[in-house]
Tab-separated table of C-alpha atoms in Angstrom:
chain	number	residue	atom	x	y	z
A	1	UNK	CA	-25.242	-20.450	-21.787
A	2	UNK	CA	-27.122	-17.927	-19.678
A	3	UNK	CA	-29.501	-15.633	-21.545
A	4	UNK	CA	-27.966	-12.354	-22.650
A	5	UNK	CA	-28.833	-9.601	-20.177
A	6	UNK	CA	-30.865	-6.808	-21.686
A	7	UNK	CA	-29.187	-3.423	-21.845
A	8	UNK	CA	-32.027	-1.093	-20.986
A	9	UNK	CA	-30.813	1.309	-18.298
A	10	UNK	CA	-29.624	4.622	-19.737
A	11	UNK	CA	-26.526	6.240	-18.275
A	12	UNK	CA	-24.614	9.427	-19.009
A	13	UNK	CA	-20.943	8.921	-19.826
A	14	UNK	CA	-17.806	10.651	-21.085
A	15	UNK	CA	-16.430	8.854	-24.119
A	16	UNK	CA	-13.499	9.091	-26.504
A	17	UNK	CA	-14.461	8.494	-30.134
A	18	UNK	CA	-11.007	8.313	-31.717
A	19	UNK	CA	-7.308	8.384	-30.889
A	20	UNK	CA	-7.363	12.133	-30.293
A	21	UNK	CA	-8.591	11.062	-26.878
A	22	UNK	CA	-11.053	13.930	-26.621
A	23	UNK	CA	-13.817	13.029	-24.191
A	24	UNK	CA	-17.385	14.112	-24.858
A	25	UNK	CA	-20.777	13.284	-23.302
A	26	UNK	CA	-22.464	10.152	-24.614
A	27	UNK	CA	-25.607	8.350	-23.524
A	28	UNK	CA	-24.904	4.648	-23.020
A	29	UNK	CA	-26.954	1.724	-21.746
A	30	UNK	CA	-26.176	-0.573	-18.863
A	31	UNK	CA	-27.488	-4.109	-18.528
A	32	UNK	CA	-30.417	-4.847	-16.276
A	33	UNK	CA	-29.408	-6.088	-12.838
A	34	UNK	CA	-28.882	-9.856	-13.114
A	35	UNK	CA	-29.349	-12.368	-10.308
A	36	UNK	CA	-25.683	-12.081	-9.270
A	37	UNK	CA	-25.248	-8.400	-10.071
A	38	UNK	CA	-24.849	-5.206	-8.082
A	39	UNK	CA	-26.072	-1.942	-9.632
A	40	UNK	CA	-24.099	1.106	-8.524
A	41	UNK	CA	-24.682	4.844	-8.739
A	42	UNK	CA	-21.212	6.226	-9.438
A	43	UNK	CA	-20.230	9.222	-7.320
A	44	UNK	CA	-16.480	9.434	-8.013
A	45	UNK	CA	-13.997	8.023	-10.495
A	46	UNK	CA	-10.238	8.385	-10.394
A	47	UNK	CA	-8.261	9.247	-13.522
A	48	UNK	CA	-5.474	6.701	-13.998
A	49	UNK	CA	-2.572	7.153	-16.415
A	50	UNK	CA	-3.851	3.974	-18.087
A	51	UNK	CA	-6.956	5.917	-19.070
A	52	UNK	CA	-4.793	8.382	-20.971
A	53	UNK	CA	-2.868	5.625	-22.756
A	54	UNK	CA	-6.119	3.854	-23.633
A	55	UNK	CA	-8.158	6.742	-25.024
A	56	UNK	CA	-5.216	7.706	-27.261
A	57	UNK	CA	-4.794	4.084	-28.410
A	58	UNK	CA	-1.157	4.080	-27.334
A	59	UNK	CA	-1.437	0.359	-26.555
A	60	UNK	CA	-2.999	-0.329	-29.983
A	61	UNK	CA	-6.068	-2.136	-28.661
A	62	UNK	CA	-8.702	0.583	-28.463
A	63	UNK	CA	-12.356	0.022	-29.313
A	64	UNK	CA	-14.315	3.250	-29.780
A	65	UNK	CA	-16.399	4.782	-28.399
A	66	UNK	CA	-14.436	4.198	-25.209
A	67	UNK	CA	-15.625	5.157	-21.735
A	68	UNK	CA	-12.539	4.923	-19.486
A	69	UNK	CA	-12.280	4.714	-15.716
A	70	UNK	CA	-11.434	1.850	-13.359
A	71	UNK	CA	-11.250	3.622	-10.011
A	72	UNK	CA	-14.966	3.723	-9.279
A	73	UNK	CA	-16.659	4.628	-6.000
A	74	UNK	CA	-20.355	4.988	-5.336
A	75	UNK	CA	-23.482	3.627	-3.686
A	76	UNK	CA	-25.447	0.440	-4.364
A	77	UNK	CA	-28.883	1.095	-5.862
A	78	UNK	CA	-30.052	-2.475	-6.519
A	79	UNK	CA	-28.887	-6.066	-6.086
A	80	UNK	CA	-29.849	-9.333	-7.770
A	81	UNK	CA	-31.730	-12.059	-5.930
A	82	UNK	CA	-28.604	-14.188	-5.371
A	83	UNK	CA	-26.525	-11.357	-3.925
A	84	UNK	CA	-25.844	-11.731	-0.214
A	85	UNK	CA	-22.817	-9.492	0.372
A	86	UNK	CA	-24.343	-6.141	-0.552
A	87	UNK	CA	-27.583	-4.229	-0.220
A	88	UNK	CA	-28.962	-0.919	-1.483
A	89	UNK	CA	-27.230	2.019	0.165
A	90	UNK	CA	-23.880	0.302	0.722
A	91	UNK	CA	-20.728	2.309	-0.059
A	92	UNK	CA	-18.759	0.347	-2.637
A	93	UNK	CA	-16.105	0.450	-5.321
A	94	UNK	CA	-15.126	-1.243	-8.571
A	95	UNK	CA	-11.536	-1.509	-9.746
A	96	UNK	CA	-9.855	-2.784	-12.890
A	97	UNK	CA	-11.942	-5.951	-13.411
A	98	UNK	CA	-15.666	-6.650	-13.744
A	99	UNK	CA	-15.647	-10.402	-14.440
A	100	UNK	CA	-13.558	-13.507	-15.100
A	101	UNK	CA	-14.199	-17.168	-15.873
A	102	UNK	CA	-14.605	-17.778	-12.104
A	103	UNK	CA	-13.635	-21.445	-12.537
A	104	UNK	CA	-9.931	-21.700	-13.430
A	105	UNK	CA	-7.078	-22.293	-11.006
A	106	UNK	CA	-6.313	-18.588	-10.737
A	107	UNK	CA	-9.925	-17.696	-9.970
A	108	UNK	CA	-10.194	-20.547	-7.462
A	109	UNK	CA	-7.204	-19.069	-5.624
A	110	UNK	CA	-8.681	-15.535	-5.717
A	111	UNK	CA	-6.206	-14.285	-8.318
A	112	UNK	CA	-8.827	-13.235	-10.848
A	113	UNK	CA	-6.309	-10.738	-12.216
A	114	UNK	CA	-4.364	-13.726	-13.637
A	115	UNK	CA	-7.409	-15.378	-15.248
A	116	UNK	CA	-6.918	-15.768	-18.990
A	117	UNK	CA	-10.561	-14.765	-19.477
A	118	UNK	CA	-10.493	-11.714	-17.237
A	119	UNK	CA	-12.867	-8.951	-18.310
A	120	UNK	CA	-11.566	-5.469	-17.650
A	121	UNK	CA	-13.750	-2.595	-16.560
A	122	UNK	CA	-13.507	-0.827	-19.898
A	123	UNK	CA	-12.370	-1.537	-23.454
A	124	UNK	CA	-12.920	-5.268	-22.907
A	125	UNK	CA	-15.493	-7.710	-24.310
A	126	UNK	CA	-18.033	-8.815	-21.731
A	127	UNK	CA	-19.610	-12.258	-21.572
A	128	UNK	CA	-22.640	-11.083	-23.524
A	129	UNK	CA	-20.435	-9.822	-26.369
A	130	UNK	CA	-20.798	-6.134	-25.537
A	131	UNK	CA	-17.843	-3.825	-24.942
A	132	UNK	CA	-17.404	-2.782	-21.321
A	133	UNK	CA	-17.745	0.877	-20.391
A	134	UNK	CA	-15.872	2.283	-17.407
A	135	UNK	CA	-16.458	4.684	-14.574
A	136	UNK	CA	-16.566	8.014	-16.380
A	137	UNK	CA	-20.318	7.435	-16.261
A	138	UNK	CA	-23.294	7.808	-13.958
A	139	UNK	CA	-23.840	4.117	-13.193
A	140	UNK	CA	-22.464	0.612	-13.627
A	141	UNK	CA	-23.685	-2.961	-13.142
A	142	UNK	CA	-21.131	-5.521	-11.937
A	143	UNK	CA	-21.073	-9.144	-10.755
A	144	UNK	CA	-20.943	-9.075	-6.942
A	145	UNK	CA	-17.591	-10.895	-6.838
A	146	UNK	CA	-15.951	-7.816	-8.358
A	147	UNK	CA	-17.439	-5.248	-5.983
A	148	UNK	CA	-15.378	-3.929	-3.043
A	149	UNK	CA	-16.979	-2.743	0.193
A	150	UNK	CA	-15.723	0.607	1.457
A	151	UNK	CA	-15.209	0.700	5.243
A	152	UNK	CA	-16.947	3.593	6.982
A	153	UNK	CA	-13.594	5.236	7.667
A	154	UNK	CA	-12.645	5.323	3.963
A	155	UNK	CA	-13.806	8.434	2.072
A	156	UNK	CA	-15.167	7.614	-1.375
A	157	UNK	CA	-13.313	10.368	-3.220
A	158	UNK	CA	-9.840	9.761	-1.762
A	159	UNK	CA	-10.411	6.017	-1.645
A	160	UNK	CA	-11.409	5.572	-5.294
A	161	UNK	CA	-7.810	5.678	-6.659
A	162	UNK	CA	-6.798	2.882	-4.291
A	163	UNK	CA	-8.851	0.461	-6.417
A	164	UNK	CA	-6.089	0.661	-9.039
A	165	UNK	CA	-3.110	2.542	-7.596
A	166	UNK	CA	-3.547	1.066	-4.129
A	167	UNK	CA	-3.788	-2.600	-5.059
A	168	UNK	CA	-1.035	-2.149	-7.663
A	169	UNK	CA	1.510	-1.326	-4.951
A	170	UNK	CA	-0.036	-3.270	-2.033
A	171	UNK	CA	0.019	-6.626	-3.794
A	172	UNK	CA	3.760	-6.739	-4.622
A	173	UNK	CA	4.643	-5.622	-1.104
A	174	UNK	CA	2.548	-8.460	0.296
A	175	UNK	CA	3.766	-11.224	-1.995
A	176	UNK	CA	7.425	-10.195	-1.982
A	177	UNK	CA	7.730	-9.923	1.790
A	178	UNK	CA	7.994	-6.147	2.000
A	179	UNK	CA	4.995	-5.748	4.311
A	180	UNK	CA	7.048	-6.597	7.399
A	181	UNK	CA	8.140	-4.001	9.984
A	182	UNK	CA	11.815	-3.078	9.730
A	183	UNK	CA	12.210	-3.708	5.992
A	184	UNK	CA	13.837	-1.001	3.887
A	185	UNK	CA	11.632	-0.292	0.883
A	186	UNK	CA	12.626	1.927	-2.020
A	187	UNK	CA	9.944	3.621	-4.101
A	188	UNK	CA	10.987	4.690	-7.600
A	189	UNK	CA	8.886	7.569	-8.862
A	190	UNK	CA	6.624	9.824	-6.812
A	191	UNK	CA	3.410	10.051	-8.806
A	192	UNK	CA	-0.023	8.478	-8.574
A	193	UNK	CA	1.390	5.041	-7.742
A	194	UNK	CA	4.505	6.132	-5.886
A	195	UNK	CA	2.858	8.370	-3.313
A	196	UNK	CA	0.454	5.558	-2.350
A	197	UNK	CA	3.372	3.100	-2.177
A	198	UNK	CA	5.124	5.375	0.327
A	199	UNK	CA	2.010	5.480	2.507
A	200	UNK	CA	1.454	1.705	2.487
A	201	UNK	CA	5.118	0.947	3.171
A	202	UNK	CA	5.060	3.300	6.158
A	203	UNK	CA	1.812	1.667	7.353
A	204	UNK	CA	3.622	-1.689	7.255
A	205	UNK	CA	6.377	-0.286	9.468
A	206	UNK	CA	9.059	-0.083	6.797
A	207	UNK	CA	11.849	2.404	6.354
A	208	UNK	CA	11.016	4.164	3.072
A	209	UNK	CA	13.371	5.830	0.615
A	210	UNK	CA	11.966	7.668	-2.387
A	211	UNK	CA	14.162	7.474	-5.503
A	212	UNK	CA	13.423	10.254	-7.983
A	213	UNK	CA	14.954	12.280	-10.778
A	214	UNK	CA	13.257	15.401	-9.351
A	215	UNK	CA	15.065	17.088	-6.413
A	216	UNK	CA	12.067	19.390	-6.071
A	217	UNK	CA	9.971	16.541	-4.678
A	218	UNK	CA	12.263	15.930	-1.698
A	219	UNK	CA	10.509	18.084	0.897
A	220	UNK	CA	7.084	16.813	-0.064
A	221	UNK	CA	8.257	13.201	0.111
A	222	UNK	CA	9.821	13.667	3.535
A	223	UNK	CA	7.521	16.183	5.206
A	224	UNK	CA	4.076	15.461	3.812
A	225	UNK	CA	4.185	11.809	2.753
A	226	UNK	CA	6.404	10.625	5.590
A	227	UNK	CA	9.286	9.050	3.683
A	228	UNK	CA	12.461	8.524	5.719
A	229	UNK	CA	14.968	9.370	2.989
A	230	UNK	CA	15.159	10.729	-0.543
A	231	UNK	CA	17.705	9.845	-3.231
A	232	UNK	CA	18.146	11.919	-6.378
A	233	UNK	CA	18.904	9.259	-8.957
A	234	UNK	CA	20.895	11.669	-11.119
A	235	UNK	CA	23.273	12.358	-8.228
A	236	UNK	CA	26.068	9.774	-8.360
A	237	UNK	CA	27.150	10.437	-4.771
A	238	UNK	CA	23.639	9.963	-3.379
A	239	UNK	CA	23.211	6.736	-5.355
A	240	UNK	CA	26.576	5.466	-4.117
A	241	UNK	CA	25.689	6.238	-0.510
A	242	UNK	CA	22.417	4.293	-0.846
A	243	UNK	CA	23.990	1.260	-2.558
A	244	UNK	CA	23.166	-2.181	-1.129
A	245	UNK	CA	20.775	-0.810	1.513
A	246	UNK	CA	17.283	-1.783	0.317
A	247	UNK	CA	15.368	-5.024	0.773
A	248	UNK	CA	13.077	-4.226	-2.110
A	249	UNK	CA	12.154	-1.539	-4.608
A	250	UNK	CA	8.683	-0.825	-5.969
A	251	UNK	CA	9.386	0.613	-9.418
A	252	UNK	CA	6.434	2.769	-10.485
A	253	UNK	CA	8.269	4.541	-13.327
A	254	UNK	CA	6.912	4.303	-16.874
A	255	UNK	CA	9.862	6.090	-18.457
A	256	UNK	CA	12.504	4.040	-20.248
A	257	UNK	CA	15.364	3.718	-17.769
A	258	UNK	CA	18.612	1.798	-17.502
A	259	UNK	CA	17.877	-0.453	-14.537
A	260	UNK	CA	21.411	-1.463	-13.555
A	261	UNK	CA	22.124	1.559	-11.311
A	262	UNK	CA	18.879	0.988	-9.439
A	263	UNK	CA	19.526	-2.726	-8.966
A	264	UNK	CA	22.711	-1.617	-7.222
A	265	UNK	CA	20.610	-0.098	-4.438
A	266	UNK	CA	19.385	-3.556	-3.420
A	267	UNK	CA	20.894	-5.702	-0.690
A	268	UNK	CA	21.902	-9.254	-1.624
A	269	UNK	CA	18.689	-11.237	-2.278
A	270	UNK	CA	16.851	-7.955	-2.842
A	271	UNK	CA	13.965	-7.582	-5.250
A	272	UNK	CA	12.829	-4.927	-7.683
A	273	UNK	CA	9.156	-5.237	-8.601
A	274	UNK	CA	7.985	-3.451	-11.728
A	275	UNK	CA	4.507	-1.918	-11.682
A	276	UNK	CA	5.136	0.862	-14.218
A	277	UNK	CA	4.947	0.162	-17.941
A	278	UNK	CA	7.864	1.536	-19.993
A	279	UNK	CA	7.259	1.412	-23.738
A	280	UNK	CA	10.594	-0.190	-24.641
A	281	UNK	CA	11.983	-3.620	-23.657
A	282	UNK	CA	14.031	-3.681	-20.488
A	283	UNK	CA	17.808	-3.820	-20.723
A	284	UNK	CA	19.816	-5.140	-17.815
A	285	UNK	CA	23.209	-6.891	-17.755
A	286	UNK	CA	22.831	-10.427	-16.359
A	287	UNK	CA	25.636	-9.786	-13.880
A	288	UNK	CA	23.476	-7.155	-12.159
A	289	UNK	CA	20.982	-9.898	-11.303
A	290	UNK	CA	23.335	-12.796	-10.691
A	291	UNK	CA	25.822	-10.981	-8.462
A	292	UNK	CA	23.960	-10.557	-5.188
A	293	UNK	CA	21.264	-13.085	-6.117
A	294	UNK	CA	18.803	-10.338	-7.037
A	295	UNK	CA	15.301	-10.604	-8.467
A	296	UNK	CA	13.559	-8.483	-11.090
A	297	UNK	CA	9.826	-9.173	-10.995
A	298	UNK	CA	6.542	-7.761	-12.234
A	299	UNK	CA	3.154	-7.350	-10.614
A	300	UNK	CA	-0.251	-6.580	-12.138
A	301	UNK	CA	-2.952	-5.193	-9.813
A	302	UNK	CA	-4.296	-8.011	-7.585
A	303	UNK	CA	-7.185	-10.380	-7.002
A	304	UNK	CA	-10.463	-9.410	-5.392
A	305	UNK	CA	-9.693	-10.884	-1.963
A	306	UNK	CA	-6.476	-8.885	-1.828
A	307	UNK	CA	-8.247	-5.755	-3.086
A	308	UNK	CA	-10.771	-5.933	-0.250
A	309	UNK	CA	-7.947	-6.624	2.197
A	310	UNK	CA	-6.039	-3.629	0.844
A	311	UNK	CA	-8.964	-1.214	1.288
A	312	UNK	CA	-9.519	-2.513	4.835
A	313	UNK	CA	-5.835	-2.039	5.726
A	314	UNK	CA	-5.889	1.421	4.159
A	315	UNK	CA	-8.916	2.418	6.234
A	316	UNK	CA	-7.305	1.094	9.419
A	317	UNK	CA	-4.102	3.076	8.868
A	318	UNK	CA	-5.596	6.202	7.275
A	319	UNK	CA	-4.042	5.566	3.863
A	320	UNK	CA	-5.797	7.509	1.109
A	321	UNK	CA	-4.755	9.027	-2.207
A	322	UNK	CA	-3.871	12.704	-2.423
A	323	UNK	CA	-6.361	13.985	-4.961
A	324	UNK	CA	-7.511	16.976	-6.950
A	325	UNK	CA	-11.287	16.752	-7.310
A	326	UNK	CA	-12.464	17.997	-10.706
A	327	UNK	CA	-15.778	18.515	-12.464
A	328	UNK	CA	-16.801	16.426	-15.449
A	329	UNK	CA	-16.432	19.377	-17.823
A	330	UNK	CA	-12.768	19.730	-16.781
A	331	UNK	CA	-11.819	16.189	-17.779
A	332	UNK	CA	-10.057	17.049	-21.059
A	333	UNK	CA	-7.950	19.704	-19.371
A	334	UNK	CA	-7.177	17.210	-16.621
A	335	UNK	CA	-5.986	14.712	-19.241
A	336	UNK	CA	-3.662	17.339	-20.718
A	337	UNK	CA	-2.251	18.026	-17.274
A	338	UNK	CA	-1.955	14.297	-16.528
A	339	UNK	CA	0.149	13.879	-19.672
A	340	UNK	CA	2.560	16.469	-18.216
A	341	UNK	CA	2.464	14.923	-14.720
A	342	UNK	CA	0.899	18.161	-13.504
A	343	UNK	CA	-1.141	16.698	-10.649
A	344	UNK	CA	-0.505	15.935	-6.975
A	345	UNK	CA	-1.215	13.082	-7.219
A	346	UNK	CA	-4.489	11.833	-8.676
A	347	UNK	CA	-7.376	13.531	-10.440
A	348	UNK	CA	-10.776	12.299	-9.297
A	349	UNK	CA	-13.927	13.231	-11.210
A	350	UNK	CA	-16.877	14.374	-9.106
A	351	UNK	CA	-19.294	12.246	-11.111
A	352	UNK	CA	-22.266	12.501	-8.780
A	353	UNK	CA	-22.406	16.276	-8.654
A	354	UNK	CA	-21.178	17.288	-12.105
A	355	UNK	CA	-21.614	14.656	-14.811
A	356	UNK	CA	-25.364	15.076	-15.147
A	357	UNK	CA	-24.827	18.775	-15.881
A	358	UNK	CA	-22.036	18.300	-18.422
A	359	UNK	CA	-24.106	17.604	-21.530
């Protein structure tokens, strides 16, 4: 077993200490840069809804103190002697994972997200036995395999959320054949995930229909995000008119919904891919799957090769997240607003300019 890296580099972080989820400044330590590591000065970190669930222990797996954040963007400050892909000064990002076993079948096929020993960016146990701390902090040290290069055309602030939200919707489109021009893709929910899904589907040349319970989002979906159509799911006539028209649906909704009406929007052989996380078990009559030969699937982020591919495609097509940039001392208010879905569409913390002044 490799010697345990020494944790000597001090970093400033925002941490939750209990299930109240209140975030407060905390000095943490990062490991010294190992031979295969990349040390990163964090400039921006997106605020994912997962962060809110985690700091409040809503998934019942919290280890405190917890430093959330897995949409990290910054600049390389140091690399280990074995690192060949990055150098000091490079613009980079870190998403939901910081390590894996790197030797199983999933890792060999570049699906590290499916590795049974995957180590998540925060609230996970690292190889040296320490608990991982996320991107609400001034720096991070990560194995080079789990670092993403940002193309010059990709802004760090608006690109950071793509490291979770982007890959979460890009991967199912790729692996379920929805990244082909001419497909009709439905996007359920128009939040942090949904608005990025619309942009990627349009970049792939698809016809895009947003499916939402909120009529007030129609103009924004059509005029600003570029969707082709909008269906109010509470309107029976609109749902009937859209029945059997879609090749696939990316379901980003975390609310507990009856899925049968939405499955009815799919063409025969159509697929609904779940990327949201409702709290209750799904209920769907078997006939709604069997009649029409339909598929209900799930997708969890993506591997590192696909994540780099995603950020490259996004840069090529100008796909970025719509963000509200906030200071570190606003983070608790931002969490309260996030809980009410009061953001269009992703909060990003200006770590580089504001965290050092937040203590």
